[in-house]
Amino acid sequence: MSHNTFGHLFRVTTFGESHGPALGCVIDGCPPLIPIHEAEIQLELDRRRPGQSRFTTQRQEPDKVRILSGVFTDEKTGKQVTTGTPIALLIENVDQRSKDYSEIKESYRPGHADIAYDMKYGIRDYRGGGRSSARETAARVAAGAIARKVLPDVKIRAALVQIGPHKINRDNWDWAEVGNNALFCPDASSVSFLEDYLDGIRKAGSSIGAVVEVVAEGVPPGLGAPIYGKLDSELASSLMSINAVKGVEIGAGFASAELTGEENADEMYASNAGHPAFSSNHAGGVLGGISTGQPLVCRFAVKPTSSILQLRHSVTREGKETEVRTKGRHDPCVGIRAVPIAEAMVACVLADQFLRHRGQVGEIRHWPFNP
Amino acid sequence: MSHNTFGHLFRVTTFGESHGPALGCVIDGCPPLIPIHEAEIQLELDRRRPGQSRFTTQRQEPDKVRILSGVFTDEKTGKQVTTGTPIALLIENVDQRSKDYSEIKESYRPGHADIAYDMKYGIRDYRGGGRSSARETAARVAAGAIARKVLPDVKIRAALVQIGPHKINRDNWDWAEVGNNALFCPDASSVSFLEDYLDGIRKAGSSIGAVVEVVAEGVPPGLGAPIYGKLDSELASSLMSINAVKGVEIGAGFASAELTGEENADEMYASNAGHPAFSSNHAGGVLGGISTGQPLVCRFAVKPTSSILQLRHSVTREGKETEVRTKGRHDPCVGIRAVPIAEAMVACVLADQFLRHRGQVGEIRHWPFNP
Amino acid sequence: MSHNTFGHLFRVTTFGESHGPALGCVIDGCPPLIPIHEAEIQLELDRRRPGQSRFTTQRQEPDKVRILSGVFTDEKTGKQVTTGTPIALLIENVDQRSKDYSEIKESYRPGHADIAYDMKYGIRDYRGGGRSSARETAARVAAGAIARKVLPDVKIRAALVQIGPHKINRDNWDWAEVGNNALFCPDASSVSFLEDYLDGIRKAGSSIGAVVEVVAEGVPPGLGAPIYGKLDSELASSLMSINAVKGVEIGAGFASAELTGEENADEMYASNAGHPAFSSNHAGGVLGGISTGQPLVCRFAVKPTSSILQLRHSVTREGKETEVRTKGRHDPCVGIRAVPIAEAMVACVLADQFLRHRGQVGEIRHWPFNP
Amino acid sequence: MSHNTFGHLFRVTTFGESHGPALGCVIDGCPPLIPIHEAEIQLELDRRRPGQSRFTTQRQEPDKVRILSGVFTDEKTGKQVTTGTPIALLIENVDQRSKDYSEIKESYRPGHADIAYDMKYGIRDYRGGGRSSARETAARVAAGAIARKVLPDVKIRAALVQIGPHKINRDNWDWAEVGNNALFCPDASSVSFLEDYLDGIRKAGSSIGAVVEVVAEGVPPGLGAPIYGKLDSELASSLMSINAVKGVEIGAGFASAELTGEENADEMYASNAGHPAFSSNHAGGVLGGISTGQPLVCRFAVKPTSSILQLRHSVTREGKETEVRTKGRHDPCVGIRAVPIAEAMVACVLADQFLRHRGQVGEIRHWPFNP
C-alpha cells in the first residue's frame, strides 16, 4: 500500500494531525472472533503517552481510545470480540495548547519536516508539526495492541540500548527493568547515569539521539514473503517510517560487514522445537527474508529531536534567511517514546505476514520435514 | 505491494530461478514516449554480470536481455520508445552447470535461505539457491535501467566503501574511479590493498562482508509519500530486499544517535536552486520522509556469502545433524555485485515516487514559495 | 485494493456498522489545496439521508458529518482547503432504535447477507444488518463529495429510470426534475404513477427492484488504466459493490449483444472539442477501457429489499427450518437511495483514474494529435 | 491492484502485444505443492485458440506455452509442482502476418480502442490492435488453468447463450454439448441455426454481439471480501475487463429489477451440504458479496467486433474526416472466444478470494453453526 496505509491483509490506515480535533486509525482485515477490549488498547497507549516524565514532552494528553466499529459481543463467552469488519479507533486531541505559531509558520526548523511538507503539498498544518508530529504514532500503538492478539504466543518487547554515545551494559539486560524506569532501559545500573546525562541535555535546551532494540520471541518459522515482501524488508520499512529514525539493522546488522562467512553464519543443531537450534543469532531470526524460529532482533537509530531551544540558522517561506529557536513542549530524546511504537510496528508486520502466509501456504510447517 | 512486485505506479514484478530456463521482469506503469533500447539495458546488466573478475562467481552468463513488449517505433524520431503498456524483459539462463546437488539437497547451508524456503513452502528448487539466488537481481538491474530514464536528470551512483574491517579513505573519493576497478571502489589508493585482502579471503575458502553507499543527485524536492510510503522508508525496504543485506541507513544514519540536536540538524541558507542551501547533509536528503533537493545518501551492510568452502555444522531435512562444505562458484564478497543492484533499486524507488507525486500533487514545487 | 478500501491514488476506506456508535471514512491521496467545507459534504449526505419520504426507511438519522483531519486554512484565501494528508470523516449514529433482534439473531432473512456473514466470519453484528447495512453508504456519499472537487468540470448525475416493470419515458428526461421528487425520477410525467405503484408495494409489506442510470459529462479523454484497471471495469466493480446491485452495464450494455458491428460502433466526425464528435454513444464513453470524451453512461439493476413483512421460509443458525417476517424500518425500493450513492462511486472512480493518469502519463492529450 | 495486474494473493500480471515477439504472464502468490504441467495449460489454451473454425479469426497461432519459473519436481511423487515462487508463462507470437497497416495507422476504427490508446498515451502499437487485441487474453487463459488447480473441487464452465437476437433454448441445456460445436453452445438443437446465422453475418462483412453465461459449482461458502472486494464486485470487474464486454449480471441480474421482494429472495431449507438448500437461485450464489454455497451464476454481454469490412465514417490522427474499412482476419462474433476466457477470469477470482479468506479467517465454515 502507500501513503497512510500499511500492511496487506492486516492493514492499518491512520489519520490525524497534532492539533486537529482527533487522530485515529482503521484496522482492516483483522481476523474475526479475537477478544479485544478498549482497556487493553489503553494499556499500550499509556506506555507511549507524553507527559509522564521530565524526559518526554510535557503536553498532557489522556490519549483515551474509543472503538467505533468492528467488534461485537460473542454469545458464547459474553466477551467483546472482533467481527472481521474494519475496526476504527478514535483518540480525541485535548491539550492542543493555543500558542503563538507565528515563528514556525513562516520559518522552517532545521532538521524538521516543516519545509518538506511545504515543498510537497504547498500547504501544511504547522501547529505542532501537523501530520508529521509524533502524535500520529498514538494510532500505531493502538493498532499494535490489536495486532499482538493475532499472534498471541509471540512476545514482542523493545528497549532503549543507547542514548547519545552511551550504550547500556548488555550483560545487565533484564526485560523486567524496562517498565521500572522512564527510559525503557533494560540495564538498571545505567539508568541514573543516563537520566543525569539527559537532564544535562534538557537543561541545555538541546536534544540527543538514541538506539532502540526490538526482540520478538516465538515467531513461527516461515513468515516472510520473498522477494519484495521479505520479513526483514518490511521491518526495515516500518521502523524507518517512525519519526526521526535514520537507520535500521537486523541481527548482526552493520557489524556483519566486518565478519567472515564462518564467523557470521549461524550453525544449526538438532532440536525438537519445530526448527533447528542455532549456535548464535547473527541472522536476527531471518534468512532469505523468511523467519527461522529464532528470536527476531532489530535495532534502529533515532536522530535527536529537531525542535530545540538553541538558536539555529534557517530560511523563511519567502526565501529570506532567518534564525529559529523552538520554544514549546518537546522531547529531549524522542528515541525514548519510540520504544512502544517500535513494538507496535513489529506486531503489525508480524500479524500481516502471518495472515499472508496462512493465505498463500496454509499451516506453519515444522522441521524436521521428513522425520 | 508484496511478494514479487515492488512499486505502486512504476511497478516491477520479477520471476525466475537460478537454474531454471530464464528469468526476467515485467515493468508496469512506465510513462509512454520514453526512448529505450536493449543496448542501454544491456550496459547496466554488464556491470552486474558475474564472471568478470576473480572476485565474483565464475559462472559465465551473458545475461543477454530481450524486450518482449511495451515498446514501439516513434514516428517522429524513428527511435524505439515506451508505449505505456507493460514492458517485459527476458534473460535466458545459459550456464546452469549440471552438477551434483546431492549435498545441499538434503542438508542446509548455515546462514543461507535453504532451510527458510523449506520452512515456508515445503519445497524448494535447491539448484544454485533457486529463487533466493542473487541471479534474481539481474531482473532488477534491467528494470533499473528503464527507471533511470523516467528521471533523466537524476544521477544515481553507488560505490563500495568498506570490505570487512577496511573502510576506504573518503578523502580520495572519485566517482570516476568506480568503473576502473573490479570492486566498484571510488578510492583508487585502496584498491590494491583491498584486492590482496580479498584474495586472501578467497584462497581461504571463506567470504567477507561489505558496506555500499548510494548517492542520488538532482532528486527533485517533494518526493515521498508520508506516512507509510516515506521516501526513506521505501529506500530501506528496497535495499533490505537485496540478498544478504542486514542494515540500511540514511544520511548520518546510526551515527545520528550520538549527535545532539544542534550537531545533527542541517542549517538552511538562501539559494536559487529551488530549495535552500544546507550547511551539511546529516539528513541524507530526506526530512519527514520527503526529499529536500539535497543529495540522497544511503548506506547498507552486506553480510558475507554463506556458501563457503569451510566445513560447517548443520542439519538435514530429516532432522539429523551433519556437516556442510559448499563447493561451487560463489562470490567471496557478495557486496561487490550489490553496487549496481543498489543503484537500480534506488532508481526504481525514485521513479515510482516521482510518478506518485505527479499523480497526487502535480508539478514539483520550488522554494521560495512566496517570493 | 481490497476489503474496505477502494481506489489507488484517491483511496477511500470506510468503517462502521448500522447500530454501532459511528461510521465514517478516511480519504487518502486527495490532492492538496482543494477548497472543501463540511457544508458541501452535508449537502450530498442530505440527498441520501433516510426518513425524508414514505418511500425510504423511516429511521431518523441527521447524518451530521464532521471533518477530523486533512484540512487547514489557506492563508491566501482564508478558505479551508485540503492539505494532502488523510481526510477523516465521522458520522455518529443517533437513531439506533433499541428493538428486539431475537428473530433475526437466530434466523436468516432470505435474500439477505445475514447468513453469508455468519458463513464467512462465524459472527456478525445482526443489529440492523451490521456492516452489510446500507448505512455504510453514507460514508461513500461523503467521500464522493470530496471526489467531485478533484474534477470540478465533470458533471456527475444519476436518476431512477425503472421501478419494477415500469420504465420512465426517456423522451421526457429532464435532469432538473430529479431534485423535484422523492424518487430521483427525471420524467415528471411518470412520478405520480410510480409513487402510487410504490405505495401499493409498501402497503403490501413487499418491496420492488429498480434500475438507476448514471451519466458523467465532461470526462477528460484518456482516463482508464488498461488492461485490468479499465475505466468500465472499475465502474462495474464500484457499482456492483453497492448493496443489492445485481447487474451493471455501460452504454448500450446488454442491448449491444443484439447489434451488428455497423449498428453498434459509434462513427466519428471532425470536432474542435479535443476529441472527435460521435454519431451515437453505444460505447457509453469508453473504448478499450479508456474514456473518449463522450458522456460516460452506466446503468445498474437493484434487487428488491430482502427485509419484507411477508412471511418467508428460512433456517436458523442451529440448522432448523423456520419462518421469518422482518418488521422494522426498511426501504420499499432500496434502488431509490442508490441514486446519490452511485454518483458518489462514479465520482471516486473518476477522481482516482484522473490522478493515476496524471501520475503515469501527465497532462490530458487532445485530438487531433498531429494537426 | 491496477493496470496489468489483477488479484491480491493470487496475482496475475500479463504483458504482450498482438504483433510483438511474445505475450505471457507472471502468476504470483500461487500456493506451493500444486501439481501443474504445461500440457494442462495447453489444453485450456487450445480451447481459446484462433483459427479453429470459420467463426473465429483465421490467424494461425499455435499458442504454445512454456513455463519459465516457479515449478520443480516433487521428490515424493516425481511430479512437477509449484514452489510458491512466481510462475512465468511465455507464449511466442508466430503468425504476425506482415501486412499493410497504413490504413489504421492514421485512421481510427469506429468502436475500437484505436483512438483511446492514442488519447491516453500519445502513441500505440497499431499492428493488430497492439495491447488492446484479444490476443492478450491467451495469457489470462493460461493463468486460469493454474487457478483452477487452487480450488480443484470447484467446477467452472461457461457457454454461449445468445448470438445477436437469438437466445438458446435453456430447456435443452447440456454441458456436454459445449465441447461439441465451435460456438460453445450448450443447446445442440440451436447450433445449426446459429451457425447459419453467423455465416450470414460473416459473409456480409459484418459482426454480431453475444451473451455468455458462466457457472461455478462447488464454490465453498464464505468467499468474498466485503465491502469493496465483494465476490460479485470482483467478478463484475474481471468480466468487464474482457475485450468488448459491455454488461455483467449476477444471478437474476437485470431481471431482478422487475421482481418483488418475495419473488426475488431465495428461501432456505434444511440440508446437510454445509449450507442451506435454496428454493431458487436469483442471488446467483452471492449474498452481501459473499458466496453461499449455491452455484455462482454470471452472464455478460459482448458487443460486436468493431473491425468489419463495411465502410465506416471516421477521423484521422491529423483531425481529418475519412472512411475506414477493416480488412484482416477478425472474429465475426468475438463473444464466442470469450467463453474460455470468462472461465479463466472466474477461476482466478475464486482462487484469489479463497486464499484471501484463508488468510484473514482460516478454514471454511459450514452451516449449521450451532448444531
PDB file of C-alpha atoms in Angstrom, chain B residues 44-222:
ATOM      1  CA  GLU B  44      23.679  -1.928 -16.852  1.00  0.00           C
ATOM      2  CA  LEU B  45      23.421  -5.715 -16.891  1.00  0.00           C
ATOM      3  CA  ASP B  46      27.026  -5.978 -17.956  1.00  0.00           C
ATOM      4  CA  ARG B  47      28.110  -4.065 -14.857  1.00  0.00           C
ATOM      5  CA  ARG B  48      26.389  -6.618 -12.624  1.00  0.00           C
ATOM      6  CA  ARG B  49      27.313  -9.650 -14.718  1.00  0.00           C
ATOM      7  CA  PRO B  50      29.173 -12.474 -12.943  1.00  0.00           C
ATOM      8  CA  GLY B  51      32.434 -13.980 -14.098  1.00  0.00           C
ATOM      9  CA  GLN B  52      34.149 -10.699 -14.885  1.00  0.00           C
ATOM     10  CA  SER B  53      36.834 -10.842 -12.216  1.00  0.00           C
ATOM     11  CA  ARG B  54      38.204 -13.325  -9.715  1.00  0.00           C
ATOM     12  CA  PHE B  55      36.202 -11.537  -7.005  1.00  0.00           C
ATOM     13  CA  THR B  56      32.822 -12.640  -8.244  1.00  0.00           C
ATOM     14  CA  THR B  57      31.329 -16.046  -9.041  1.00  0.00           C
ATOM     15  CA  GLN B  58      32.908 -17.740 -12.048  1.00  0.00           C
ATOM     16  CA  ARG B  59      29.545 -18.654 -13.505  1.00  0.00           C
ATOM     17  CA  GLN B  60      29.554 -17.440 -17.122  1.00  0.00           C
ATOM     18  CA  GLU B  61      26.275 -15.823 -18.007  1.00  0.00           C
ATOM     19  CA  PRO B  62      25.984 -13.444 -20.962  1.00  0.00           C
ATOM     20  CA  ASP B  63      22.810 -12.054 -19.336  1.00  0.00           C
ATOM     21  CA  LYS B  64      21.560 -11.057 -22.750  1.00  0.00           C
ATOM     22  CA  VAL B  65      18.325  -9.143 -22.359  1.00  0.00           C
ATOM     23  CA  ARG B  66      15.378  -9.208 -24.766  1.00  0.00           C
ATOM     24  CA  ILE B  67      12.470  -6.738 -24.720  1.00  0.00           C
ATOM     25  CA  LEU B  68       9.249  -8.683 -25.326  1.00  0.00           C
ATOM     26  CA  SER B  69       6.641  -5.926 -25.137  1.00  0.00           C
ATOM     27  CA  GLY B  70       5.780  -2.337 -24.313  1.00  0.00           C
ATOM     28  CA  VAL B  71       7.889  -0.547 -26.937  1.00  0.00           C
ATOM     29  CA  PHE B  72       7.206   0.757 -30.431  1.00  0.00           C
ATOM     30  CA  THR B  73       8.816   2.968 -33.016  1.00  0.00           C
ATOM     31  CA  ASP B  74       8.087   6.665 -32.579  1.00  0.00           C
ATOM     32  CA  GLU B  75       7.113   8.017 -35.998  1.00  0.00           C
ATOM     33  CA  LYS B  76       8.665  11.406 -35.385  1.00  0.00           C
ATOM     34  CA  THR B  77      12.101  10.327 -34.221  1.00  0.00           C
ATOM     35  CA  GLY B  78      12.360   6.812 -35.611  1.00  0.00           C
ATOM     36  CA  LYS B  79      13.501   5.742 -32.157  1.00  0.00           C
ATOM     37  CA  GLN B  80      12.072   2.911 -30.123  1.00  0.00           C
ATOM     38  CA  VAL B  81      10.022   4.331 -27.255  1.00  0.00           C
ATOM     39  CA  THR B  82       7.813   3.046 -24.468  1.00  0.00           C
ATOM     40  CA  THR B  83       4.075   2.890 -25.182  1.00  0.00           C
ATOM     41  CA  GLY B  84       2.676   2.950 -21.642  1.00  0.00           C
ATOM     42  CA  THR B  85       1.905  -0.779 -21.769  1.00  0.00           C
ATOM     43  CA  PRO B  86       3.846  -3.347 -19.715  1.00  0.00           C
ATOM     44  CA  ILE B  87       7.475  -3.861 -20.649  1.00  0.00           C
ATOM     45  CA  ALA B  88       8.535  -7.493 -20.327  1.00  0.00           C
ATOM     46  CA  LEU B  89      12.268  -8.225 -20.206  1.00  0.00           C
ATOM     47  CA  LEU B  90      13.642 -11.743 -20.616  1.00  0.00           C
ATOM     48  CA  ILE B  91      17.081 -13.119 -19.766  1.00  0.00           C
ATOM     49  CA  GLU B  92      17.662 -16.761 -20.624  1.00  0.00           C
ATOM     50  CA  ASN B  93      19.870 -18.764 -18.288  1.00  0.00           C
ATOM     51  CA  VAL B  94      22.798 -20.309 -20.127  1.00  0.00           C
ATOM     52  CA  ASP B  95      25.426 -21.605 -17.729  1.00  0.00           C
ATOM     53  CA  GLN B  96      23.292 -23.739 -15.400  1.00  0.00           C
ATOM     54  CA  ARG B  97      26.194 -26.126 -14.930  1.00  0.00           C
ATOM     55  CA  SER B  98      24.920 -29.627 -14.348  1.00  0.00           C
ATOM     56  CA  LYS B  99      26.477 -30.580 -11.073  1.00  0.00           C
ATOM     57  CA  ASP B 100      25.788 -32.822  -8.191  1.00  0.00           C
ATOM     58  CA  TYR B 101      23.383 -31.087  -5.819  1.00  0.00           C
ATOM     59  CA  SER B 102      23.011 -34.080  -3.524  1.00  0.00           C
ATOM     60  CA  GLU B 103      24.729 -32.287  -0.663  1.00  0.00           C
ATOM     61  CA  ILE B 104      22.576 -29.175  -0.393  1.00  0.00           C
ATOM     62  CA  LYS B 105      19.502 -31.097  -1.487  1.00  0.00           C
ATOM     63  CA  GLU B 106      19.202 -32.734   1.899  1.00  0.00           C
ATOM     64  CA  SER B 107      21.406 -30.508   4.102  1.00  0.00           C
ATOM     65  CA  TYR B 108      21.119 -26.790   4.766  1.00  0.00           C
ATOM     66  CA  ARG B 109      23.930 -24.290   4.382  1.00  0.00           C
ATOM     67  CA  PRO B 110      24.261 -22.245   7.596  1.00  0.00           C
ATOM     68  CA  GLY B 111      23.337 -18.625   7.006  1.00  0.00           C
ATOM     69  CA  HIS B 112      21.563 -19.467   3.765  1.00  0.00           C
ATOM     70  CA  ALA B 113      17.882 -19.241   2.788  1.00  0.00           C
ATOM     71  CA  ASP B 114      17.888 -23.021   2.139  1.00  0.00           C
ATOM     72  CA  ILE B 115      16.012 -24.036   5.245  1.00  0.00           C
ATOM     73  CA  ALA B 116      13.815 -20.928   5.306  1.00  0.00           C
ATOM     74  CA  TYR B 117      12.259 -21.716   1.908  1.00  0.00           C
ATOM     75  CA  ASP B 118      11.625 -25.286   3.036  1.00  0.00           C
ATOM     76  CA  MET B 119      10.021 -23.999   6.225  1.00  0.00           C
ATOM     77  CA  LYS B 120       7.756 -21.685   4.304  1.00  0.00           C
ATOM     78  CA  TYR B 121       6.820 -23.678   1.226  1.00  0.00           C
ATOM     79  CA  GLY B 122       7.630 -27.332   1.952  1.00  0.00           C
ATOM     80  CA  ILE B 123       9.624 -27.450  -1.274  1.00  0.00           C
ATOM     81  CA  ARG B 124      12.416 -25.500  -2.925  1.00  0.00           C
ATOM     82  CA  ASP B 125      14.402 -25.510  -6.115  1.00  0.00           C
ATOM     83  CA  TYR B 126      17.751 -26.164  -4.427  1.00  0.00           C
ATOM     84  CA  ARG B 127      19.820 -25.829  -7.600  1.00  0.00           C
ATOM     85  CA  GLY B 128      22.055 -22.811  -7.111  1.00  0.00           C
ATOM     86  CA  GLY B 129      19.778 -21.368  -4.451  1.00  0.00           C
ATOM     87  CA  GLY B 130      16.715 -21.359  -6.724  1.00  0.00           C
ATOM     88  CA  ARG B 131      14.636 -18.235  -6.263  1.00  0.00           C
ATOM     89  CA  SER B 132      16.816 -16.991  -3.383  1.00  0.00           C
ATOM     90  CA  SER B 133      19.868 -16.802  -5.654  1.00  0.00           C
ATOM     91  CA  ALA B 134      21.408 -13.409  -6.435  1.00  0.00           C
ATOM     92  CA  ARG B 135      20.651 -14.191 -10.080  1.00  0.00           C
ATOM     93  CA  GLU B 136      17.197 -12.744  -9.462  1.00  0.00           C
ATOM     94  CA  THR B 137      18.834  -9.327  -9.162  1.00  0.00           C
ATOM     95  CA  ALA B 138      19.674  -9.291 -12.889  1.00  0.00           C
ATOM     96  CA  ALA B 139      15.990  -8.553 -13.457  1.00  0.00           C
ATOM     97  CA  ARG B 140      16.161  -5.661 -11.004  1.00  0.00           C
ATOM     98  CA  VAL B 141      19.143  -4.162 -12.782  1.00  0.00           C
ATOM     99  CA  ALA B 142      17.303  -4.396 -16.095  1.00  0.00           C
ATOM    100  CA  ALA B 143      14.285  -2.655 -14.579  1.00  0.00           C
ATOM    101  CA  GLY B 144      16.525  -0.017 -13.049  1.00  0.00           C
ATOM    102  CA  ALA B 145      17.901   0.872 -16.478  1.00  0.00           C
ATOM    103  CA  ILE B 146      14.391   1.853 -17.513  1.00  0.00           C
ATOM    104  CA  ALA B 147      13.618   3.586 -14.198  1.00  0.00           C
ATOM    105  CA  ARG B 148      16.624   5.857 -14.724  1.00  0.00           C
ATOM    106  CA  LYS B 149      15.021   7.198 -17.886  1.00  0.00           C
ATOM    107  CA  VAL B 150      11.885   8.276 -16.030  1.00  0.00           C
ATOM    108  CA  LEU B 151      14.027  10.810 -14.146  1.00  0.00           C
ATOM    109  CA  PRO B 152      16.779  11.590 -16.642  1.00  0.00           C
ATOM    110  CA  ASP B 153      18.249  14.484 -14.659  1.00  0.00           C
ATOM    111  CA  VAL B 154      18.814  12.455 -11.526  1.00  0.00           C
ATOM    112  CA  LYS B 155      22.287  10.921 -11.247  1.00  0.00           C
ATOM    113  CA  ILE B 156      22.298   7.713  -9.204  1.00  0.00           C
ATOM    114  CA  ARG B 157      25.668   6.210  -8.350  1.00  0.00           C
ATOM    115  CA  ALA B 158      26.882   3.665  -5.825  1.00  0.00           C
ATOM    116  CA  ALA B 159      30.275   2.567  -4.592  1.00  0.00           C
ATOM    117  CA  LEU B 160      31.852   0.060  -2.237  1.00  0.00           C
ATOM    118  CA  VAL B 161      33.038   1.895   0.883  1.00  0.00           C
ATOM    119  CA  GLN B 162      34.090  -0.958   3.165  1.00  0.00           C
ATOM    120  CA  ILE B 163      35.204  -4.576   2.875  1.00  0.00           C
ATOM    121  CA  GLY B 164      35.438  -6.448   6.132  1.00  0.00           C
ATOM    122  CA  PRO B 165      37.013  -4.091   8.654  1.00  0.00           C
ATOM    123  CA  HIS B 166      38.667  -1.990   5.945  1.00  0.00           C
ATOM    124  CA  LYS B 167      36.999   1.322   5.087  1.00  0.00           C
ATOM    125  CA  ILE B 168      38.062   3.342   2.093  1.00  0.00           C
ATOM    126  CA  ASN B 169      39.581   6.771   2.553  1.00  0.00           C
ATOM    127  CA  ARG B 170      36.672   9.105   1.800  1.00  0.00           C
ATOM    128  CA  ASP B 171      39.066  11.990   1.137  1.00  0.00           C
ATOM    129  CA  ASN B 172      40.145  10.170  -2.017  1.00  0.00           C
ATOM    130  CA  TRP B 173      36.580   9.689  -3.243  1.00  0.00           C
ATOM    131  CA  ASP B 174      36.485   9.957  -7.018  1.00  0.00           C
ATOM    132  CA  TRP B 175      33.371   8.687  -8.789  1.00  0.00           C
ATOM    133  CA  ALA B 176      35.373   8.265 -11.976  1.00  0.00           C
ATOM    134  CA  GLU B 177      37.426   5.552 -10.281  1.00  0.00           C
ATOM    135  CA  VAL B 178      34.422   3.315  -9.567  1.00  0.00           C
ATOM    136  CA  GLY B 179      34.450   1.998 -13.124  1.00  0.00           C
ATOM    137  CA  ASN B 180      38.212   1.463 -13.122  1.00  0.00           C
ATOM    138  CA  ASN B 181      38.383  -1.466 -10.748  1.00  0.00           C
ATOM    139  CA  ALA B 182      36.543  -4.730 -10.196  1.00  0.00           C
ATOM    140  CA  LEU B 183      35.492  -3.666  -6.685  1.00  0.00           C
ATOM    141  CA  PHE B 184      33.460  -0.551  -7.608  1.00  0.00           C
ATOM    142  CA  CYS B 185      35.817   1.291  -5.258  1.00  0.00           C
ATOM    143  CA  PRO B 186      35.892   5.118  -5.505  1.00  0.00           C
ATOM    144  CA  ASP B 187      39.246   5.365  -3.724  1.00  0.00           C
ATOM    145  CA  ALA B 188      41.983   4.349  -6.163  1.00  0.00           C
ATOM    146  CA  SER B 189      44.568   4.258  -3.412  1.00  0.00           C
ATOM    147  CA  SER B 190      42.728   1.497  -1.537  1.00  0.00           C
ATOM    148  CA  VAL B 191      42.124  -0.830  -4.464  1.00  0.00           C
ATOM    149  CA  SER B 192      45.241  -2.955  -4.463  1.00  0.00           C
ATOM    150  CA  PHE B 193      45.151  -3.413  -0.698  1.00  0.00           C
ATOM    151  CA  LEU B 194      41.510  -4.493  -0.821  1.00  0.00           C
ATOM    152  CA  GLU B 195      42.194  -6.816  -3.734  1.00  0.00           C
ATOM    153  CA  ASP B 196      45.001  -8.504  -1.827  1.00  0.00           C
ATOM    154  CA  TYR B 197      42.781  -8.776   1.212  1.00  0.00           C
ATOM    155  CA  LEU B 198      40.005 -10.328  -0.863  1.00  0.00           C
ATOM    156  CA  ASP B 199      42.437 -12.748  -2.495  1.00  0.00           C
ATOM    157  CA  GLY B 200      43.309 -13.978   0.967  1.00  0.00           C
ATOM    158  CA  ILE B 201      39.661 -14.466   1.804  1.00  0.00           C
ATOM    159  CA  ARG B 202      39.027 -16.255  -1.452  1.00  0.00           C
ATOM    160  CA  LYS B 203      42.004 -18.583  -1.122  1.00  0.00           C
ATOM    161  CA  ALA B 204      40.967 -19.457   2.413  1.00  0.00           C
ATOM    162  CA  GLY B 205      37.624 -20.657   1.023  1.00  0.00           C
ATOM    163  CA  SER B 206      35.988 -18.002   3.115  1.00  0.00           C
ATOM    164  CA  SER B 207      33.948 -14.879   2.406  1.00  0.00           C
ATOM    165  CA  ILE B 208      33.628 -11.380   3.831  1.00  0.00           C
ATOM    166  CA  GLY B 209      31.029  -8.648   4.377  1.00  0.00           C
ATOM    167  CA  ALA B 210      30.958  -5.146   2.926  1.00  0.00           C
ATOM    168  CA  VAL B 211      29.294  -1.736   3.043  1.00  0.00           C
ATOM    169  CA  VAL B 212      27.931   0.027  -0.052  1.00  0.00           C
ATOM    170  CA  GLU B 213      26.943   3.682  -0.368  1.00  0.00           C
ATOM    171  CA  VAL B 214      24.397   5.046  -2.861  1.00  0.00           C
ATOM    172  CA  VAL B 215      24.120   8.725  -3.732  1.00  0.00           C
ATOM    173  CA  ALA B 216      21.370  10.239  -5.882  1.00  0.00           C
ATOM    174  CA  GLU B 217      21.963  13.799  -7.039  1.00  0.00           C
ATOM    175  CA  GLY B 218      19.365  16.052  -8.623  1.00  0.00           C
ATOM    176  CA  VAL B 219      16.409  14.483  -6.834  1.00  0.00           C
ATOM    177  CA  PRO B 220      13.506  16.953  -7.102  1.00  0.00           C
ATOM    178  CA  PRO B 221      12.212  18.229  -3.759  1.00  0.00           C
ATOM    179  CA  GLY B 222       8.854  16.921  -2.575  1.00  0.00           C
TER     180      GLY B 222
END
